[in-house]
Amino acid sequence: MGRVDDKVALITGGARGLGEATGRLMAREGATVVLTDILDDDGKALAESIQSEGGMAEYIRQDVTDEDQWDELISDITSRHGRIDVVVNNAGVVHDATVEDTTLEAWRHVNAVNSEAVFLGTRAAIKAMKDQDPQGGSIVNISSVAGLVGIDNLAAYNASKGAVRLFSKSAALHVAQSGYNIRVNSVHPSYTWTPMVQHLGDNTGDRDAFFDALGEAHPLGRPGVPMDIAYGVIYLASDESTWVTGSELVIDGGLTAR
Ligand SMILES: NC(=O)c1ccc[n+]([C@@H]2O[C@H](COP(=O)([O-])OP(=O)(O)OC[C@H]3O[C@@H](n4cnc5c(N)ncnc54)[C@H](O)[C@@H]3O)[C@@H](O)[C@H]2O)c1
């Protein structure tokens, strides 16, 4: 028996990185996985790869910042698959700049993708989950350790991820008090070796040295790998966590314990 058997799960930013690992794991554990992204080639190839391993997956193009696309996407999923049980608001972008070096344009873009779109996705998910039979679902919003502690060169990213943390608690309280049987939680990974973090490494001029420095920065001696985070997400998505809502799952190799 799989941990998310028969569940229909949407994963945004699902073409690569943490979204890819989460999609692969959820499909392996019995979910029908809908991956969305703006990287169509990667997304299609991943869905085909999951299918070739016997999993149920499909790719749909979605820009998470587009409000209208959210309603279309969720009604497409519910009409074809009957329901939606899990929404992982995972799509994100990083901008490595201090407050002094951040343009208003960059600030708005980072906050549109990382924060505003999490609001759009959570709201759209609630609308569908509260009206289906049986009612309910799990919404997992990917924040970051940058939603917990300050990082000098991630000004806009810090703001966007901090917003996800408290917004998720607000939504969790609302849906609990409304009796919708919906849970909302946030996940807070530290530096995990994905294309996003590799890009940060490239910006330092020495990706390998950056990798080594990340190892030294974490008490457990290494940066994360995508499956470290996917295992946390699937716990929150599954019925193993039916009494968990409004919580923040920190997966950080001990970084914020100091
Ligand atoms: N990798 C880490 O160390 C780390 C740590 C903490 C939090 N996170 C968060 O985890 C999530 C996944 O990050 P990742 O490391 O896998 O990054 P990634 O860059 O490898 O993947 C992010 C995905 O989001 C997609 N995306 C970006 N803008 C989009 C948009 N407007 N609409 C739809 N999709 C869009 C990208 O195309 C990409 O496929 C992000 O929210 C990120 O902030 C990552």
PDB file of N, CA and C in Angstrom, residues 132-230:
ATOM      1  N   GLN A 132     -15.819  19.358  -2.524  1.00  0.00           N
ATOM      2  CA  GLN A 132     -15.828  17.994  -3.069  1.00  0.00           C
ATOM      3  C   GLN A 132     -16.356  17.003  -2.025  1.00  0.00           C
ATOM      4  N   ASP A 133     -16.651  15.812  -2.501  1.00  0.00           N
ATOM      5  CA  ASP A 133     -17.211  14.778  -1.623  1.00  0.00           C
ATOM      6  C   ASP A 133     -16.384  13.501  -1.756  1.00  0.00           C
ATOM      7  N   PRO A 134     -15.690  13.014  -0.703  1.00  0.00           N
ATOM      8  CA  PRO A 134     -15.646  13.629   0.620  1.00  0.00           C
ATOM      9  C   PRO A 134     -14.810  14.920   0.635  1.00  0.00           C
ATOM     10  N   GLN A 135     -15.240  15.786   1.534  1.00  0.00           N
ATOM     11  CA  GLN A 135     -14.616  17.102   1.647  1.00  0.00           C
ATOM     12  C   GLN A 135     -13.202  16.986   2.217  1.00  0.00           C
ATOM     13  N   GLY A 136     -12.310  17.880   1.787  1.00  0.00           N
ATOM     14  CA  GLY A 136     -11.027  17.968   2.466  1.00  0.00           C
ATOM     15  C   GLY A 136      -9.825  17.883   1.560  1.00  0.00           C
ATOM     16  N   GLY A 137      -8.643  18.066   2.177  1.00  0.00           N
ATOM     17  CA  GLY A 137      -7.391  17.993   1.440  1.00  0.00           C
ATOM     18  C   GLY A 137      -6.245  18.561   2.251  1.00  0.00           C
ATOM     19  N   SER A 138      -5.066  18.495   1.656  1.00  0.00           N
ATOM     20  CA  SER A 138      -3.862  19.004   2.316  1.00  0.00           C
ATOM     21  C   SER A 138      -3.134  19.969   1.392  1.00  0.00           C
ATOM     22  N   ILE A 139      -2.824  21.129   1.916  1.00  0.00           N
ATOM     23  CA  ILE A 139      -2.096  22.151   1.154  1.00  0.00           C
ATOM     24  C   ILE A 139      -0.722  22.309   1.805  1.00  0.00           C
ATOM     25  N   VAL A 140       0.309  22.163   0.996  1.00  0.00           N
ATOM     26  CA  VAL A 140       1.681  22.237   1.513  1.00  0.00           C
ATOM     27  C   VAL A 140       2.376  23.400   0.816  1.00  0.00           C
ATOM     28  N   ASN A 141       2.753  24.399   1.584  1.00  0.00           N
ATOM     29  CA  ASN A 141       3.375  25.586   1.013  1.00  0.00           C
ATOM     30  C   ASN A 141       4.881  25.581   1.297  1.00  0.00           C
ATOM     31  N   ILE A 142       5.670  25.636   0.229  1.00  0.00           N
ATOM     32  CA  ILE A 142       7.120  25.542   0.403  1.00  0.00           C
ATOM     33  C   ILE A 142       7.676  26.937   0.720  1.00  0.00           C
ATOM     34  N   SER A 143       8.075  27.094   1.967  1.00  0.00           N
ATOM     35  CA  SER A 143       8.786  28.303   2.393  1.00  0.00           C
ATOM     36  C   SER A 143      10.270  27.987   2.337  1.00  0.00           C
ATOM     37  N   SER A 144      11.008  28.251   3.406  1.00  0.00           N
ATOM     38  CA  SER A 144      12.469  28.097   3.395  1.00  0.00           C
ATOM     39  C   SER A 144      12.971  28.395   4.797  1.00  0.00           C
ATOM     40  N   VAL A 145      14.228  28.047   5.072  1.00  0.00           N
ATOM     41  CA  VAL A 145      14.833  28.596   6.294  1.00  0.00           C
ATOM     42  C   VAL A 145      14.856  30.120   6.202  1.00  0.00           C
ATOM     43  N   ALA A 146      14.832  30.622   4.969  1.00  0.00           N
ATOM     44  CA  ALA A 146      14.780  32.077   4.771  1.00  0.00           C
ATOM     45  C   ALA A 146      13.421  32.652   5.172  1.00  0.00           C
ATOM     46  N   GLY A 147      12.466  31.790   5.516  1.00  0.00           N
ATOM     47  CA  GLY A 147      11.210  32.250   6.108  1.00  0.00           C
ATOM     48  C   GLY A 147      11.284  32.272   7.625  1.00  0.00           C
ATOM     49  N   LEU A 148      12.437  31.867   8.163  1.00  0.00           N
ATOM     50  CA  LEU A 148      12.616  31.787   9.622  1.00  0.00           C
ATOM     51  C   LEU A 148      13.707  32.714  10.126  1.00  0.00           C
ATOM     52  N   VAL A 149      14.793  32.804   9.351  1.00  0.00           N
ATOM     53  CA  VAL A 149      15.934  33.628   9.776  1.00  0.00           C
ATOM     54  C   VAL A 149      16.373  34.515   8.611  1.00  0.00           C
ATOM     55  N   GLY A 150      17.029  35.615   8.939  1.00  0.00           N
ATOM     56  CA  GLY A 150      17.495  36.539   7.906  1.00  0.00           C
ATOM     57  C   GLY A 150      18.755  36.042   7.223  1.00  0.00           C
ATOM     58  N   ILE A 151      18.874  36.325   5.926  1.00  0.00           N
ATOM     59  CA  ILE A 151      20.085  36.011   5.162  1.00  0.00           C
ATOM     60  C   ILE A 151      20.437  37.289   4.398  1.00  0.00           C
ATOM     61  N   ASP A 152      21.637  37.805   4.626  1.00  0.00           N
ATOM     62  CA  ASP A 152      21.945  39.179   4.189  1.00  0.00           C
ATOM     63  C   ASP A 152      21.739  39.439   2.701  1.00  0.00           C
ATOM     64  N   ASN A 153      22.032  38.446   1.870  1.00  0.00           N
ATOM     65  CA  ASN A 153      21.942  38.695   0.419  1.00  0.00           C
ATOM     66  C   ASN A 153      20.684  38.117  -0.222  1.00  0.00           C
ATOM     67  N   LEU A 154      19.661  37.883   0.600  1.00  0.00           N
ATOM     68  CA  LEU A 154      18.388  37.365   0.055  1.00  0.00           C
ATOM     69  C   LEU A 154      17.221  38.240   0.530  1.00  0.00           C
ATOM     70  N   ALA A 155      17.315  39.536   0.319  1.00  0.00           N
ATOM     71  CA  ALA A 155      16.332  40.462   0.890  1.00  0.00           C
ATOM     72  C   ALA A 155      14.905  40.180   0.420  1.00  0.00           C
ATOM     73  N   ALA A 156      14.702  40.139  -0.879  1.00  0.00           N
ATOM     74  CA  ALA A 156      13.349  39.922  -1.406  1.00  0.00           C
ATOM     75  C   ALA A 156      12.885  38.494  -1.114  1.00  0.00           C
ATOM     76  N   TYR A 157      13.804  37.556  -1.240  1.00  0.00           N
ATOM     77  CA  TYR A 157      13.488  36.139  -0.990  1.00  0.00           C
ATOM     78  C   TYR A 157      13.088  35.940   0.472  1.00  0.00           C
ATOM     79  N   ASN A 158      13.853  36.540   1.393  1.00  0.00           N
ATOM     80  CA  ASN A 158      13.509  36.496   2.819  1.00  0.00           C
ATOM     81  C   ASN A 158      12.077  36.983   3.063  1.00  0.00           C
ATOM     82  N   ALA A 159      11.756  38.117   2.462  1.00  0.00           N
ATOM     83  CA  ALA A 159      10.424  38.699   2.660  1.00  0.00           C
ATOM     84  C   ALA A 159       9.343  37.763   2.129  1.00  0.00           C
ATOM     85  N   SER A 160       9.597  37.199   0.947  1.00  0.00           N
ATOM     86  CA  SER A 160       8.576  36.343   0.325  1.00  0.00           C
ATOM     87  C   SER A 160       8.364  35.063   1.129  1.00  0.00           C
ATOM     88  N   LYS A 161       9.427  34.492   1.647  1.00  0.00           N
ATOM     89  CA  LYS A 161       9.309  33.217   2.359  1.00  0.00           C
ATOM     90  C   LYS A 161       8.765  33.420   3.779  1.00  0.00           C
ATOM     91  N   GLY A 162       9.082  34.557   4.382  1.00  0.00           N
ATOM     92  CA  GLY A 162       8.472  34.883   5.677  1.00  0.00           C
ATOM     93  C   GLY A 162       6.970  35.034   5.534  1.00  0.00           C
ATOM     94  N   ALA A 163       6.553  35.620   4.428  1.00  0.00           N
ATOM     95  CA  ALA A 163       5.116  35.793   4.171  1.00  0.00           C
ATOM     96  C   ALA A 163       4.422  34.438   4.059  1.00  0.00           C
ATOM     97  N   VAL A 164       5.059  33.492   3.403  1.00  0.00           N
ATOM     98  CA  VAL A 164       4.451  32.163   3.233  1.00  0.00           C
ATOM     99  C   VAL A 164       4.223  31.506   4.588  1.00  0.00           C
ATOM    100  N   ARG A 165       5.166  31.681   5.501  1.00  0.00           N
ATOM    101  CA  ARG A 165       5.053  31.045   6.820  1.00  0.00           C
ATOM    102  C   ARG A 165       3.785  31.513   7.554  1.00  0.00           C
ATOM    103  N   LEU A 166       3.604  32.816   7.666  1.00  0.00           N
ATOM    104  CA  LEU A 166       2.456  33.284   8.451  1.00  0.00           C
ATOM    105  C   LEU A 166       1.152  33.236   7.678  1.00  0.00           C
ATOM    106  N   PHE A 167       1.220  33.402   6.361  1.00  0.00           N
ATOM    107  CA  PHE A 167       0.006  33.248   5.563  1.00  0.00           C
ATOM    108  C   PHE A 167      -0.545  31.828   5.725  1.00  0.00           C
ATOM    109  N   SER A 168       0.353  30.843   5.733  1.00  0.00           N
ATOM    110  CA  SER A 168      -0.091  29.439   5.844  1.00  0.00           C
ATOM    111  C   SER A 168      -0.812  29.217   7.175  1.00  0.00           C
ATOM    112  N   LYS A 169      -0.323  29.846   8.230  1.00  0.00           N
ATOM    113  CA  LYS A 169      -0.990  29.688   9.538  1.00  0.00           C
ATOM    114  C   LYS A 169      -2.374  30.349   9.515  1.00  0.00           C
ATOM    115  N   SER A 170      -2.465  31.513   8.893  1.00  0.00           N
ATOM    116  CA  SER A 170      -3.761  32.190   8.793  1.00  0.00           C
ATOM    117  C   SER A 170      -4.765  31.317   8.045  1.00  0.00           C
ATOM    118  N   ALA A 171      -4.332  30.772   6.912  1.00  0.00           N
ATOM    119  CA  ALA A 171      -5.227  29.928   6.116  1.00  0.00           C
ATOM    120  C   ALA A 171      -5.593  28.665   6.880  1.00  0.00           C
ATOM    121  N   ALA A 172      -4.608  28.091   7.598  1.00  0.00           N
ATOM    122  CA  ALA A 172      -4.862  26.864   8.369  1.00  0.00           C
ATOM    123  C   ALA A 172      -5.941  27.105   9.424  1.00  0.00           C
ATOM    124  N   LEU A 173      -5.854  28.235  10.106  1.00  0.00           N
ATOM    125  CA  LEU A 173      -6.841  28.544  11.141  1.00  0.00           C
ATOM    126  C   LEU A 173      -8.229  28.748  10.532  1.00  0.00           C
ATOM    127  N   HIS A 174      -8.273  29.450   9.423  1.00  0.00           N
ATOM    128  CA  HIS A 174      -9.569  29.711   8.784  1.00  0.00           C
ATOM    129  C   HIS A 174     -10.261  28.414   8.365  1.00  0.00           C
ATOM    130  N   VAL A 175      -9.503  27.535   7.688  1.00  0.00           N
ATOM    131  CA  VAL A 175     -10.167  26.315   7.187  1.00  0.00           C
ATOM    132  C   VAL A 175     -10.499  25.360   8.334  1.00  0.00           C
ATOM    133  N   ALA A 176      -9.697  25.382   9.413  1.00  0.00           N
ATOM    134  CA  ALA A 176     -10.021  24.545  10.575  1.00  0.00           C
ATOM    135  C   ALA A 176     -11.310  25.039  11.223  1.00  0.00           C
ATOM    136  N   GLN A 177     -11.379  26.341  11.440  1.00  0.00           N
ATOM    137  CA  GLN A 177     -12.562  26.911  12.086  1.00  0.00           C
ATOM    138  C   GLN A 177     -13.813  26.759  11.223  1.00  0.00           C
ATOM    139  N   SER A 178     -13.617  26.679   9.920  1.00  0.00           N
ATOM    140  CA  SER A 178     -14.752  26.515   9.010  1.00  0.00           C
ATOM    141  C   SER A 178     -15.199  25.070   8.907  1.00  0.00           C
ATOM    142  N   GLY A 179     -14.397  24.143   9.467  1.00  0.00           N
ATOM    143  CA  GLY A 179     -14.774  22.725   9.441  1.00  0.00           C
ATOM    144  C   GLY A 179     -14.676  22.089   8.076  1.00  0.00           C
ATOM    145  N   TYR A 180     -13.709  22.547   7.257  1.00  0.00           N
ATOM    146  CA  TYR A 180     -13.604  22.043   5.882  1.00  0.00           C
ATOM    147  C   TYR A 180     -12.803  20.739   5.761  1.00  0.00           C
ATOM    148  N   ASN A 181     -12.179  20.288   6.844  1.00  0.00           N
ATOM    149  CA  ASN A 181     -11.292  19.108   6.766  1.00  0.00           C
ATOM    150  C   ASN A 181     -10.115  19.344   5.817  1.00  0.00           C
ATOM    151  N   ILE A 182      -9.640  20.575   5.817  1.00  0.00           N
ATOM    152  CA  ILE A 182      -8.465  20.928   5.003  1.00  0.00           C
ATOM    153  C   ILE A 182      -7.340  21.322   5.971  1.00  0.00           C
ATOM    154  N   ARG A 183      -6.122  20.895   5.638  1.00  0.00           N
ATOM    155  CA  ARG A 183      -4.957  21.278   6.438  1.00  0.00           C
ATOM    156  C   ARG A 183      -3.994  22.106   5.592  1.00  0.00           C
ATOM    157  N   VAL A 184      -3.325  23.059   6.239  1.00  0.00           N
ATOM    158  CA  VAL A 184      -2.350  23.904   5.540  1.00  0.00           C
ATOM    159  C   VAL A 184      -1.080  23.976   6.393  1.00  0.00           C
ATOM    160  N   ASN A 185       0.028  23.602   5.810  1.00  0.00           N
ATOM    161  CA  ASN A 185       1.303  23.631   6.527  1.00  0.00           C
ATOM    162  C   ASN A 185       2.391  24.222   5.635  1.00  0.00           C
ATOM    163  N   SER A 186       3.453  24.694   6.276  1.00  0.00           N
ATOM    164  CA  SER A 186       4.603  25.176   5.497  1.00  0.00           C
ATOM    165  C   SER A 186       5.813  24.289   5.743  1.00  0.00           C
ATOM    166  N   VAL A 187       6.689  24.226   4.742  1.00  0.00           N
ATOM    167  CA  VAL A 187       7.922  23.438   4.817  1.00  0.00           C
ATOM    168  C   VAL A 187       9.089  24.410   4.643  1.00  0.00           C
ATOM    169  N   HIS A 188      10.117  24.190   5.458  1.00  0.00           N
ATOM    170  CA  HIS A 188      11.242  25.135   5.500  1.00  0.00           C
ATOM    171  C   HIS A 188      12.570  24.435   5.249  1.00  0.00           C
ATOM    172  N   PRO A 189      12.890  24.208   3.961  1.00  0.00           N
ATOM    173  CA  PRO A 189      14.173  23.570   3.649  1.00  0.00           C
ATOM    174  C   PRO A 189      15.330  24.561   3.791  1.00  0.00           C
ATOM    175  N   SER A 190      16.492  24.019   4.132  1.00  0.00           N
ATOM    176  CA  SER A 190      17.714  24.802   3.950  1.00  0.00           C
ATOM    177  C   SER A 190      18.306  24.461   2.581  1.00  0.00           C
ATOM    178  N   TYR A 191      19.506  24.984   2.329  1.00  0.00           N
ATOM    179  CA  TYR A 191      20.129  24.857   1.001  1.00  0.00           C
ATOM    180  C   TYR A 191      20.173  23.400   0.548  1.00  0.00           C
ATOM    181  N   THR A 192      19.475  23.141  -0.537  1.00  0.00           N
ATOM    182  CA  THR A 192      19.356  21.794  -1.095  1.00  0.00           C
ATOM    183  C   THR A 192      19.852  21.849  -2.539  1.00  0.00           C
ATOM    184  N   TRP A 193      20.600  20.834  -2.934  1.00  0.00           N
ATOM    185  CA  TRP A 193      21.334  20.888  -4.211  1.00  0.00           C
ATOM    186  C   TRP A 193      20.399  20.685  -5.399  1.00  0.00           C
ATOM    187  N   THR A 194      19.775  21.766  -5.813  1.00  0.00           N
ATOM    188  CA  THR A 194      18.867  21.789  -6.967  1.00  0.00           C
ATOM    189  C   THR A 194      19.401  22.819  -7.969  1.00  0.00           C
ATOM    190  N   PRO A 195      18.801  22.905  -9.164  1.00  0.00           N
ATOM    191  CA  PRO A 195      19.251  23.939 -10.114  1.00  0.00           C
ATOM    192  C   PRO A 195      19.245  25.347  -9.509  1.00  0.00           C
ATOM    193  N   MET A 196      18.276  25.628  -8.614  1.00  0.00           N
ATOM    194  CA  MET A 196      18.225  26.966  -8.004  1.00  0.00           C
ATOM    195  C   MET A 196      19.491  27.258  -7.203  1.00  0.00           C
ATOM    196  N   VAL A 197      19.908  26.295  -6.406  1.00  0.00           N
ATOM    197  CA  VAL A 197      21.071  26.505  -5.535  1.00  0.00           C
ATOM    198  C   VAL A 197      22.374  26.378  -6.334  1.00  0.00           C
ATOM    199  N   GLN A 198      22.370  25.531  -7.346  1.00  0.00           N
ATOM    200  CA  GLN A 198      23.548  25.445  -8.230  1.00  0.00           C
ATOM    201  C   GLN A 198      23.775  26.800  -8.921  1.00  0.00           C
ATOM    202  N   HIS A 199      22.687  27.447  -9.270  1.00  0.00           N
ATOM    203  CA  HIS A 199      22.768  28.775  -9.893  1.00  0.00           C
ATOM    204  C   HIS A 199      23.369  29.796  -8.898  1.00  0.00           C
ATOM    205  N   LEU A 200      22.952  29.695  -7.642  1.00  0.00           N
ATOM    206  CA  LEU A 200      23.555  30.573  -6.620  1.00  0.00           C
ATOM    207  C   LEU A 200      25.058  30.306  -6.536  1.00  0.00           C
ATOM    208  N   GLY A 201      25.426  29.018  -6.609  1.00  0.00           N
ATOM    209  CA  GLY A 201      26.842  28.654  -6.586  1.00  0.00           C
ATOM    210  C   GLY A 201      27.594  29.248  -7.762  1.00  0.00           C
ATOM    211  N   ASP A 202      26.984  29.182  -8.949  1.00  0.00           N
ATOM    212  CA  ASP A 202      27.625  29.749 -10.142  1.00  0.00           C
ATOM    213  C   ASP A 202      27.852  31.250  -9.974  1.00  0.00           C
ATOM    214  N   ASN A 203      26.892  31.904  -9.309  1.00  0.00           N
ATOM    215  CA  ASN A 203      27.028  33.356  -9.115  1.00  0.00           C
ATOM    216  C   ASN A 203      28.208  33.716  -8.210  1.00  0.00           C
ATOM    217  N   THR A 204      28.661  32.759  -7.401  1.00  0.00           N
ATOM    218  CA  THR A 204      29.839  33.043  -6.557  1.00  0.00           C
ATOM    219  C   THR A 204      31.134  32.900  -7.360  1.00  0.00           C
ATOM    220  N   GLY A 205      31.034  32.285  -8.553  1.00  0.00           N
ATOM    221  CA  GLY A 205      32.232  32.102  -9.385  1.00  0.00           C
ATOM    222  C   GLY A 205      32.894  30.752  -9.176  1.00  0.00           C
ATOM    223  N   ASP A 206      32.481  30.001  -8.152  1.00  0.00           N
ATOM    224  CA  ASP A 206      33.105  28.691  -7.901  1.00  0.00           C
ATOM    225  C   ASP A 206      32.062  27.760  -7.276  1.00  0.00           C
ATOM    226  N   ARG A 207      31.360  27.021  -8.139  1.00  0.00           N
ATOM    227  CA  ARG A 207      30.257  26.167  -7.679  1.00  0.00           C
ATOM    228  C   ARG A 207      30.735  25.093  -6.686  1.00  0.00           C
ATOM    229  N   ASP A 208      31.900  24.518  -6.959  1.00  0.00           N
ATOM    230  CA  ASP A 208      32.391  23.442  -6.083  1.00  0.00           C
ATOM    231  C   ASP A 208      32.728  23.972  -4.687  1.00  0.00           C
ATOM    232  N   ALA A 209      33.368  25.147  -4.664  1.00  0.00           N
ATOM    233  CA  ALA A 209      33.704  25.741  -3.364  1.00  0.00           C
ATOM    234  C   ALA A 209      32.426  26.096  -2.602  1.00  0.00           C
ATOM    235  N   PHE A 210      31.409  26.531  -3.338  1.00  0.00           N
ATOM    236  CA  PHE A 210      30.124  26.861  -2.713  1.00  0.00           C
ATOM    237  C   PHE A 210      29.499  25.612  -2.102  1.00  0.00           C
ATOM    238  N   PHE A 211      29.566  24.505  -2.836  1.00  0.00           N
ATOM    239  CA  PHE A 211      29.037  23.231  -2.324  1.00  0.00           C
ATOM    240  C   PHE A 211      29.743  22.859  -1.017  1.00  0.00           C
ATOM    241  N   ASP A 212      31.069  22.982  -1.012  1.00  0.00           N
ATOM    242  CA  ASP A 212      31.832  22.639   0.193  1.00  0.00           C
ATOM    243  C   ASP A 212      31.473  23.567   1.353  1.00  0.00           C
ATOM    244  N   ALA A 213      31.305  24.844   1.043  1.00  0.00           N
ATOM    245  CA  ALA A 213      30.968  25.802   2.099  1.00  0.00           C
ATOM    246  C   ALA A 213      29.590  25.496   2.682  1.00  0.00           C
ATOM    247  N   LEU A 214      28.668  25.042   1.827  1.00  0.00           N
ATOM    248  CA  LEU A 214      27.341  24.672   2.339  1.00  0.00           C
ATOM    249  C   LEU A 214      27.453  23.491   3.294  1.00  0.00           C
ATOM    250  N   GLY A 215      28.318  22.555   2.960  1.00  0.00           N
ATOM    251  CA  GLY A 215      28.531  21.413   3.852  1.00  0.00           C
ATOM    252  C   GLY A 215      28.999  21.879   5.220  1.00  0.00           C
ATOM    253  N   GLU A 216      29.931  22.816   5.217  1.00  0.00           N
ATOM    254  CA  GLU A 216      30.470  23.314   6.490  1.00  0.00           C
ATOM    255  C   GLU A 216      29.438  24.117   7.267  1.00  0.00           C
ATOM    256  N   ALA A 217      28.522  24.774   6.556  1.00  0.00           N
ATOM    257  CA  ALA A 217      27.531  25.629   7.224  1.00  0.00           C
ATOM    258  C   ALA A 217      26.461  24.829   7.967  1.00  0.00           C
ATOM    259  N   HIS A 218      26.275  23.565   7.568  1.00  0.00           N
ATOM    260  CA  HIS A 218      25.198  22.772   8.163  1.00  0.00           C
ATOM    261  C   HIS A 218      25.753  21.799   9.196  1.00  0.00           C
ATOM    262  N   PRO A 219      25.185  21.787  10.405  1.00  0.00           N
ATOM    263  CA  PRO A 219      25.674  20.870  11.437  1.00  0.00           C
ATOM    264  C   PRO A 219      25.753  19.418  10.957  1.00  0.00           C
ATOM    265  N   LEU A 220      24.870  18.976  10.077  1.00  0.00           N
ATOM    266  CA  LEU A 220      24.931  17.601   9.593  1.00  0.00           C
ATOM    267  C   LEU A 220      25.952  17.412   8.468  1.00  0.00           C
ATOM    268  N   GLY A 221      26.686  18.475   8.121  1.00  0.00           N
ATOM    269  CA  GLY A 221      27.870  18.333   7.283  1.00  0.00           C
ATOM    270  C   GLY A 221      27.665  18.246   5.788  1.00  0.00           C
ATOM    271  N   ARG A 222      26.457  18.491   5.322  1.00  0.00           N
ATOM    272  CA  ARG A 222      26.218  18.469   3.867  1.00  0.00           C
ATOM    273  C   ARG A 222      25.006  19.328   3.540  1.00  0.00           C
ATOM    274  N   PRO A 223      24.928  19.821   2.292  1.00  0.00           N
ATOM    275  CA  PRO A 223      23.673  20.440   1.866  1.00  0.00           C
ATOM    276  C   PRO A 223      22.617  19.357   1.682  1.00  0.00           C
ATOM    277  N   GLY A 224      21.362  19.756   1.541  1.00  0.00           N
ATOM    278  CA  GLY A 224      20.296  18.774   1.352  1.00  0.00           C
ATOM    279  C   GLY A 224      20.308  18.189  -0.040  1.00  0.00           C
ATOM    280  N   VAL A 225      19.662  17.037  -0.174  1.00  0.00           N
ATOM    281  CA  VAL A 225      19.342  16.496  -1.498  1.00  0.00           C
ATOM    282  C   VAL A 225      17.817  16.555  -1.620  1.00  0.00           C
ATOM    283  N   PRO A 226      17.306  16.673  -2.861  1.00  0.00           N
ATOM    284  CA  PRO A 226      15.862  16.907  -3.024  1.00  0.00           C
ATOM    285  C   PRO A 226      14.968  15.907  -2.274  1.00  0.00           C
ATOM    286  N   MET A 227      15.388  14.637  -2.204  1.00  0.00           N
ATOM    287  CA  MET A 227      14.526  13.666  -1.506  1.00  0.00           C
ATOM    288  C   MET A 227      14.396  13.966  -0.006  1.00  0.00           C
ATOM    289  N   ASP A 228      15.407  14.626   0.594  1.00  0.00           N
ATOM    290  CA  ASP A 228      15.289  15.010   2.012  1.00  0.00           C
ATOM    291  C   ASP A 228      14.011  15.826   2.222  1.00  0.00           C
ATOM    292  N   ILE A 229      13.729  16.677   1.258  1.00  0.00           N
ATOM    293  CA  ILE A 229      12.569  17.572   1.383  1.00  0.00           C
ATOM    294  C   ILE A 229      11.296  16.832   0.965  1.00  0.00           C
ATOM    295  N   ALA A 230      11.399  16.027  -0.090  1.00  0.00           N
ATOM    296  CA  ALA A 230      10.213  15.308  -0.584  1.00  0.00           C
ATOM    297  C   ALA A 230       9.624  14.402   0.508  1.00  0.00           C
TER     298      ALA A 230
END
